[in-house]
CSV table of C-alpha atoms and ligand atoms in Angstrom, one decimal:
chain,number,residue,atom,x,y,z
A,63,MET,CA,25.4,-4.6,-14.5
A,64,GLU,CA,27.2,-6.5,-11.8
A,65,ALA,CA,27.4,-3.3,-9.8
A,66,LEU,CA,23.6,-3.0,-10.0
A,67,GLU,CA,23.1,-6.6,-8.9
A,68,GLN,CA,25.3,-5.9,-5.9
A,69,ARG,CA,23.4,-2.7,-5.0
A,70,VAL,CA,20.1,-4.6,-5.3
A,71,ALA,CA,21.4,-7.3,-3.0
A,72,THR,CA,22.2,-4.7,-0.2
A,73,CYS,CA,18.5,-3.4,0.0
A,74,ASP,CA,15.5,-4.8,1.7
A,75,TRP,CA,12.8,-4.8,-0.9
A,76,TYR,CA,9.0,-4.5,-0.5
A,77,HIS,CA,8.3,-4.5,-4.2
A,78,THR,CA,9.3,-6.9,-7.0
A,79,ILE,CA,10.7,-4.5,-9.7
A,80,GLU,CA,12.1,-5.5,-13.1
A,81,LEU,CA,15.3,-3.6,-13.6
A,82,PRO,CA,17.6,-3.5,-16.7
A,83,GLY,CA,19.7,-6.5,-17.4
A,84,GLY,CA,17.0,-9.0,-16.4
A,85,ILE,CA,17.5,-8.1,-12.7
A,86,VAL,CA,14.3,-8.5,-10.6
A,87,THR,CA,14.2,-7.2,-7.0
A,88,PRO,CA,13.2,-9.8,-4.4
A,89,GLY,CA,10.2,-8.0,-3.0
A,90,PHE,CA,7.8,-9.0,-0.1
A,91,TYR,CA,5.0,-8.6,-2.6
A,92,ASP,CA,4.8,-9.0,-6.4
A,93,CYS,CA,2.3,-6.5,-7.7
A,94,ARG,CA,3.2,-7.2,-11.4
A,95,PRO,CA,0.3,-9.7,-12.0
A,96,VAL,CA,-2.3,-7.2,-10.7
A,97,VAL,CA,-1.3,-4.0,-12.4
A,98,ASP,CA,-3.8,-4.5,-15.3
A,99,ARG,CA,-6.6,-5.5,-12.9
A,100,LEU,CA,-6.8,-1.9,-11.5
A,101,PRO,CA,-9.4,0.4,-13.0
A,102,TRP,CA,-7.0,2.9,-14.5
A,103,PRO,CA,-8.2,5.9,-16.5
A,104,SER,CA,-7.6,5.6,-20.2
A,105,SER,CA,-4.5,7.8,-20.1
A,106,LEU,CA,-2.2,9.6,-17.6
A,107,GLN,CA,-0.4,11.4,-20.5
A,108,GLY,CA,1.1,14.7,-19.4
A,109,LEU,CA,-0.5,14.7,-15.9
A,110,ARG,CA,0.9,15.8,-12.6
A,111,VAL,CA,0.6,12.7,-10.4
A,112,LEU,CA,1.1,11.9,-6.7
A,113,ASP,CA,2.0,8.4,-5.4
A,114,VAL,CA,1.2,8.2,-1.6
A,115,GLY,CA,3.3,5.7,0.5
A,116,THR,CA,5.6,4.8,-2.4
A,117,TRP,CA,8.1,2.5,-0.5
A,118,ASP,CA,10.5,1.3,-3.3
A,119,GLY,CA,8.4,3.1,-5.9
A,120,PHE,CA,6.9,0.3,-8.0
A,121,TRP,CA,3.7,2.3,-8.5
A,122,ALA,CA,5.5,5.6,-9.1
A,123,TYR,CA,7.4,3.9,-12.0
A,124,GLU,CA,4.2,2.5,-13.3
A,125,LEU,CA,2.6,6.0,-13.2
A,126,GLU,CA,5.5,7.3,-15.3
A,127,ARG,CA,5.2,4.3,-17.7
A,128,ARG,CA,1.6,5.3,-18.2
A,129,GLY,CA,2.7,8.8,-19.4
A,130,ALA,CA,2.6,11.0,-16.2
A,131,ALA,CA,4.7,14.2,-16.9
A,132,GLU,CA,5.6,14.6,-13.2
A,133,VAL,CA,5.4,12.1,-10.4
A,134,VAL,CA,5.8,13.1,-6.8
A,135,ALA,CA,6.2,10.0,-4.5
A,136,ILE,CA,5.6,10.7,-0.8
A,137,ASP,CA,6.5,8.5,2.1
A,138,VAL,CA,7.2,8.9,5.8
A,139,PHE,CA,11.0,8.3,6.0
A,140,ASP,CA,11.3,7.7,9.8
A,141,PRO,CA,9.2,4.7,10.9
A,142,ALA,CA,8.8,6.3,14.3
A,143,ARG,CA,6.4,8.7,12.6
A,144,TRP,CA,4.3,5.9,11.1
A,145,ASP,CA,0.8,5.8,12.5
A,146,TRP,CA,1.1,2.2,13.6
A,147,PRO,CA,-0.7,0.5,16.5
A,148,PRO,CA,1.1,0.7,19.9
A,149,TYR,CA,1.9,-3.1,20.2
A,150,ILE,CA,0.1,-3.1,23.6
A,151,ASP,CA,0.0,-6.9,23.9
A,152,GLN,CA,3.8,-7.1,23.5
A,153,GLY,CA,4.4,-4.3,26.0
A,154,GLY,CA,5.1,-1.7,23.3
A,155,ARG,CA,7.6,-1.8,20.5
A,156,SER,CA,10.9,-3.5,21.5
A,157,GLU,CA,14.3,-2.1,20.6
A,158,GLU,CA,14.7,-5.0,18.2
A,159,HIS,CA,11.3,-4.1,16.6
A,160,GLU,CA,12.4,-0.5,16.2
A,161,ARG,CA,15.7,-1.7,14.6
A,162,SER,CA,13.8,-3.9,12.1
A,163,LEU,CA,11.5,-0.9,11.2
A,164,LYS,CA,14.5,1.3,10.7
A,165,LYS,CA,16.0,-1.3,8.3
A,166,PHE,CA,13.1,-0.9,6.0
A,167,ALA,CA,12.7,2.9,6.7
A,168,GLY,CA,10.1,3.4,3.9
A,169,GLY,CA,12.3,1.9,1.2
A,170,SER,CA,14.7,4.8,0.9
A,171,ARG,CA,17.7,2.8,-0.4
A,172,GLY,CA,15.6,0.6,-2.6
A,173,PHE,CA,13.9,3.6,-4.2
A,174,ALA,CA,17.2,5.3,-4.9
A,175,VAL,CA,18.7,2.2,-6.5
A,176,ALA,CA,15.6,1.3,-8.6
A,177,ALA,CA,14.9,4.9,-9.7
A,178,GLU,CA,18.4,5.4,-10.9
A,179,ALA,CA,18.5,2.0,-12.7
A,180,LEU,CA,15.2,2.8,-14.4
A,181,GLY,CA,16.1,6.4,-15.2
A,182,SER,CA,13.0,7.5,-13.3
A,183,ARG,CA,12.4,11.2,-12.6
A,184,ALA,CA,10.0,10.6,-9.8
A,185,GLN,CA,10.8,12.8,-6.8
A,186,ARG,CA,10.6,11.1,-3.4
A,187,GLN,CA,9.5,13.4,-0.6
A,188,ASP,CA,9.1,13.0,3.2
A,189,VAL,CA,5.5,13.9,3.6
A,190,SER,CA,2.8,12.1,5.5
A,191,VAL,CA,-0.6,11.7,3.9
A,192,TYR,CA,-2.1,13.5,6.9
A,193,GLU,CA,0.1,16.6,6.0
A,194,LEU,CA,-1.1,17.0,2.4
A,195,ASP,CA,-2.3,20.5,1.9
A,196,PRO,CA,-3.1,22.2,-1.4
A,197,ASP,CA,-1.5,25.5,-0.2
A,198,VAL,CA,1.8,23.7,0.4
A,199,HIS,CA,1.8,20.9,-2.1
A,200,GLY,CA,-0.3,22.2,-4.9
A,201,ARG,CA,-2.9,20.1,-6.7
A,202,TYR,CA,-2.5,16.8,-8.6
A,203,ASP,CA,-4.3,15.7,-11.7
A,204,PHE,CA,-4.2,12.1,-10.4
A,205,VAL,CA,-3.4,10.5,-7.1
A,206,PHE,CA,-2.5,6.8,-6.5
A,207,LEU,CA,-2.8,5.4,-3.0
A,208,GLY,CA,-1.8,1.7,-2.4
A,209,SER,CA,-2.0,-0.5,0.6
A,210,LEU,CA,-1.8,2.3,3.2
A,211,LEU,CA,-5.3,2.8,4.6
A,212,LEU,CA,-5.2,-0.3,6.7
A,213,HIS,CA,-2.1,1.0,8.5
A,214,LEU,CA,-3.7,4.3,9.5
A,215,ARG,CA,-5.7,5.0,12.5
A,216,ASP,CA,-7.8,7.5,10.6
A,217,PRO,CA,-8.2,6.3,7.0
A,218,VAL,CA,-11.1,8.7,6.3
A,219,GLU,CA,-9.0,11.7,7.3
A,220,ALA,CA,-6.2,10.4,5.1
A,221,LEU,CA,-8.6,10.2,2.2
A,222,ARG,CA,-9.9,13.7,3.0
A,223,ARG,CA,-6.3,15.0,2.8
A,224,VAL,CA,-5.9,13.2,-0.6
A,225,ARG,CA,-9.1,14.7,-1.8
A,226,SER,CA,-7.9,18.2,-0.8
A,227,VAL,CA,-4.9,18.0,-3.2
A,228,CYS,CA,-6.8,16.2,-6.0
A,229,SER,CA,-8.1,18.1,-9.0
A,230,GLY,CA,-8.8,15.0,-11.1
A,231,GLU,CA,-9.1,11.4,-9.9
A,232,VAL,CA,-7.8,9.1,-7.2
A,233,LEU,CA,-7.0,5.4,-7.6
A,234,ILE,CA,-7.1,3.5,-4.3
A,235,SER,CA,-5.9,-0.1,-4.1
A,236,ASP,CA,-6.1,-1.3,-0.5
A,237,VAL,CA,-6.3,-4.4,1.6
A,238,VAL,CA,-9.7,-5.9,2.4
A,239,GLU,CA,-10.9,-9.0,4.2
A,240,ALA,CA,-12.1,-11.5,1.7
A,241,ILE,CA,-14.6,-13.6,3.7
A,242,PRO,CA,-16.7,-10.7,5.1
A,243,SER,CA,-16.6,-9.1,1.6
A,244,LEU,CA,-18.2,-12.2,0.1
A,245,LEU,CA,-20.6,-13.0,3.0
A,246,ARG,CA,-21.7,-9.3,3.6
A,247,PRO,CA,-21.3,-7.6,0.2
A,248,ARG,CA,-23.7,-4.7,1.1
A,249,THR,CA,-22.9,-4.1,4.7
A,250,PRO,CA,-19.8,-2.0,5.5
A,251,ILE,CA,-17.8,-3.8,8.2
A,252,ALA,CA,-14.3,-3.1,9.3
A,253,ARG,CA,-12.5,-5.3,11.8
A,254,LEU,CA,-10.3,-3.3,14.3
A,255,GLU,CA,-6.9,-4.7,15.0
A,256,GLY,CA,-5.0,-1.8,16.7
A,257,THR,CA,-2.9,-3.7,19.2
A,258,ASP,CA,0.1,-5.8,18.2
A,259,ARG,CA,-0.1,-6.1,14.5
A,260,PRO,CA,1.0,-3.5,12.0
A,261,TRP,CA,-2.4,-2.4,10.9
A,262,TRP,CA,-5.5,-0.8,12.4
A,263,TRP,CA,-8.4,-1.8,10.0
A,264,GLN,CA,-9.4,-4.7,7.9
A,265,PRO,CA,-12.5,-3.5,6.0
A,266,ASN,CA,-14.6,-5.5,3.7
A,267,VAL,CA,-15.2,-4.2,0.2
A,268,ALA,CA,-18.3,-2.3,1.2
A,269,ALA,CA,-16.5,-0.6,4.1
A,270,LEU,CA,-13.6,0.5,1.9
A,271,ARG,CA,-16.1,2.0,-0.5
A,272,ARG,CA,-17.9,3.7,2.4
A,273,MET,CA,-14.7,5.2,3.6
A,274,VAL,CA,-14.1,6.7,0.2
A,275,ARG,CA,-17.6,8.2,0.1
A,276,SER,CA,-17.3,9.5,3.7
A,277,ALA,CA,-14.2,11.4,2.6
A,278,GLY,CA,-16.2,13.3,0.0
A,279,LEU,CA,-15.2,11.2,-3.1
A,280,GLU,CA,-17.6,9.7,-5.6
A,281,VAL,CA,-16.8,6.3,-7.1
A,282,VAL,CA,-16.1,6.2,-10.8
A,283,ALA,CA,-14.9,2.6,-11.3
A,284,THR,CA,-14.0,-0.4,-9.2
A,285,ASN,CA,-12.4,-3.8,-9.1
A,286,PRO,CA,-14.0,-5.3,-6.0
A,287,LEU,CA,-11.6,-8.1,-5.2
A,288,TYR,CA,-8.2,-9.5,-6.4
A,289,LEU,CA,-5.2,-11.0,-4.7
A,290,VAL,CA,-1.7,-9.5,-4.6
A,291,PRO,CA,0.7,-12.4,-4.5
A,292,ARG,CA,3.8,-12.6,-2.2
A,293,GLY,CA,7.2,-12.0,-3.8
A,294,ALA,CA,10.4,-14.0,-3.7
A,295,GLY,CA,11.7,-12.0,-0.7
A,296,ARG,CA,8.8,-13.0,1.6
A,297,PRO,CA,9.6,-15.8,4.1
A,298,VAL,CA,7.3,-18.7,3.3
A,299,GLY,CA,5.0,-19.4,6.2
A,300,SER,CA,3.8,-22.9,7.2
A,301,LEU,CA,0.8,-24.0,5.3
A,302,ARG,CA,0.3,-26.8,7.8
A,303,ARG,CA,0.2,-24.3,10.8
A,304,ALA,CA,-2.3,-22.1,8.9
A,305,TRP,CA,-4.5,-25.1,8.3
A,306,ARG,CA,-4.4,-26.0,12.0
A,307,GLN,CA,-5.5,-22.4,12.8
A,308,LEU,CA,-8.3,-22.4,10.2
A,309,LEU,CA,-10.9,-21.6,12.9
A,310,THR,CA,-9.1,-18.3,13.8
A,311,THR,CA,-9.1,-15.1,11.7
A,312,ARG,CA,-5.3,-15.1,11.6
A,313,GLY,CA,-5.2,-18.7,10.4
A,314,ARG,CA,-7.7,-18.0,7.6
A,315,GLU,CA,-5.8,-14.8,6.6
A,316,GLU,CA,-2.5,-16.7,6.5
A,317,LEU,CA,-4.0,-19.6,4.5
A,318,ILE,CA,-5.5,-17.2,1.8
A,319,PHE,CA,-2.2,-15.3,1.8
A,320,LEU,CA,0.0,-18.4,1.4
A,321,ALA,CA,-2.3,-19.9,-1.2
A,322,ARG,CA,-3.0,-16.9,-3.4
A,323,GLY,CA,-2.0,-13.6,-1.9
A,324,THR,CA,-3.4,-10.7,0.1
A,325,PRO,CA,-7.0,-9.7,-0.9
A,326,HIS,CA,-7.3,-6.1,-2.2
A,327,SER,CA,-10.0,-4.0,-3.6
A,328,ALA,CA,-9.5,-1.0,-6.0
A,329,ILE,CA,-11.7,2.1,-6.4
A,330,ARG,CA,-11.2,5.0,-8.8
A,331,ALA,CA,-13.0,8.1,-7.5
A,332,ARG,CA,-13.1,11.9,-7.9
A,333,PRO,CA,-14.0,14.7,-5.5
A,334,ALA,CA,-17.8,14.7,-5.2
A,335,GLY,CA,-19.6,17.3,-7.2
A,336,THR,CA,-16.8,17.9,-9.7
B,624,SAM,C1,2.3,-1.4,2.8
B,624,SAM,S1,3.3,-0.2,2.1
B,624,SAM,C2,2.5,0.0,0.5
B,624,SAM,C3,3.5,0.4,-0.6
B,624,SAM,C4,2.9,0.8,-1.9
B,624,SAM,N1,2.1,2.0,-1.8
B,624,SAM,C5,2.0,-0.3,-2.5
B,624,SAM,O1,0.8,-0.1,-2.7
B,624,SAM,O2,2.6,-1.4,-2.9
B,624,SAM,C6,2.9,1.3,3.0
B,624,SAM,C7,3.8,2.5,2.7
B,624,SAM,O3,3.2,3.6,3.3
B,624,SAM,C8,4.2,4.4,3.9
B,624,SAM,N2,3.5,5.1,5.0
B,624,SAM,C9,3.3,4.8,6.3
B,624,SAM,N3,2.7,5.8,6.9
B,624,SAM,C10,2.5,6.8,6.0
B,624,SAM,C11,1.8,8.0,6.1
B,624,SAM,N4,1.3,8.5,7.2
B,624,SAM,N5,1.8,8.8,5.0
B,624,SAM,C12,2.4,8.4,3.8
B,624,SAM,N6,3.0,7.2,3.7
B,624,SAM,C13,3.0,6.4,4.8
B,624,SAM,C14,5.2,3.3,4.4
B,624,SAM,O4,6.5,3.9,4.7
B,624,SAM,C15,5.2,2.4,3.2
B,624,SAM,O5,6.1,2.9,2.2
């Protein structure tokens, strides 16, 4: 067990994962409290399942735990291939930035350590969501896609690719902006970042739903809004600084995050007309 503890200590963790022997990985986020808030289907027993953007694999293990017979977990291993904004306002990505991205490199070490410790049979593959193709990858009975759309320049195309390999249902759990979701519940609004932060879009709940429908998916069930709390591995920001910046979008975002977590919305959907 000591060996596992040491291996865990050498990884950079995105997810908080419970491993044997009471070991818990110090993730940036702790998704454990929200697992049961997602609109899961009644069973995944025996299904062929795809986890898109798996990082350390928290959701892949959860899919297995729910009975999936086969879990394929895709990610983009080289961060240089991530579809991230160009960091225009900082003169592009610096060498230091590139190095810190490489350190995370899509959770490769963390996934290997956690999967082995949990006895997971999930297969991690280097495939971009944009590359999904039924002729190459086959079809999946169920697809999970978590916290990825905001990072993509073309989230609707990503959803179209997901739809192309989905013969059953898709569960999407992605970041949304809380305040425009509450103030404009019926109007699809997405705020474009796209310069020096690692995401392109911050949709409200209505916009996330519209993206799903635009990609040819019909909504089956939802949980409009919940907060994913930060994990023990996330540096604690200054609550005082966030208060001082309350009038800015960033200040409000930081305050909600520090107080409760990052707002997410979940949608279960299936290819329209099926
Ligand atoms: C914010 S993390 C989300 C991790 C996990 N899905 C969750 O919901 O907790 C985004 C993940 O997507 C991966 N990723 C980035 N671009 C991708 C792409 N084009 N296709 C598939 N995965 C991608 C990243 O490497 C990272 O593992």
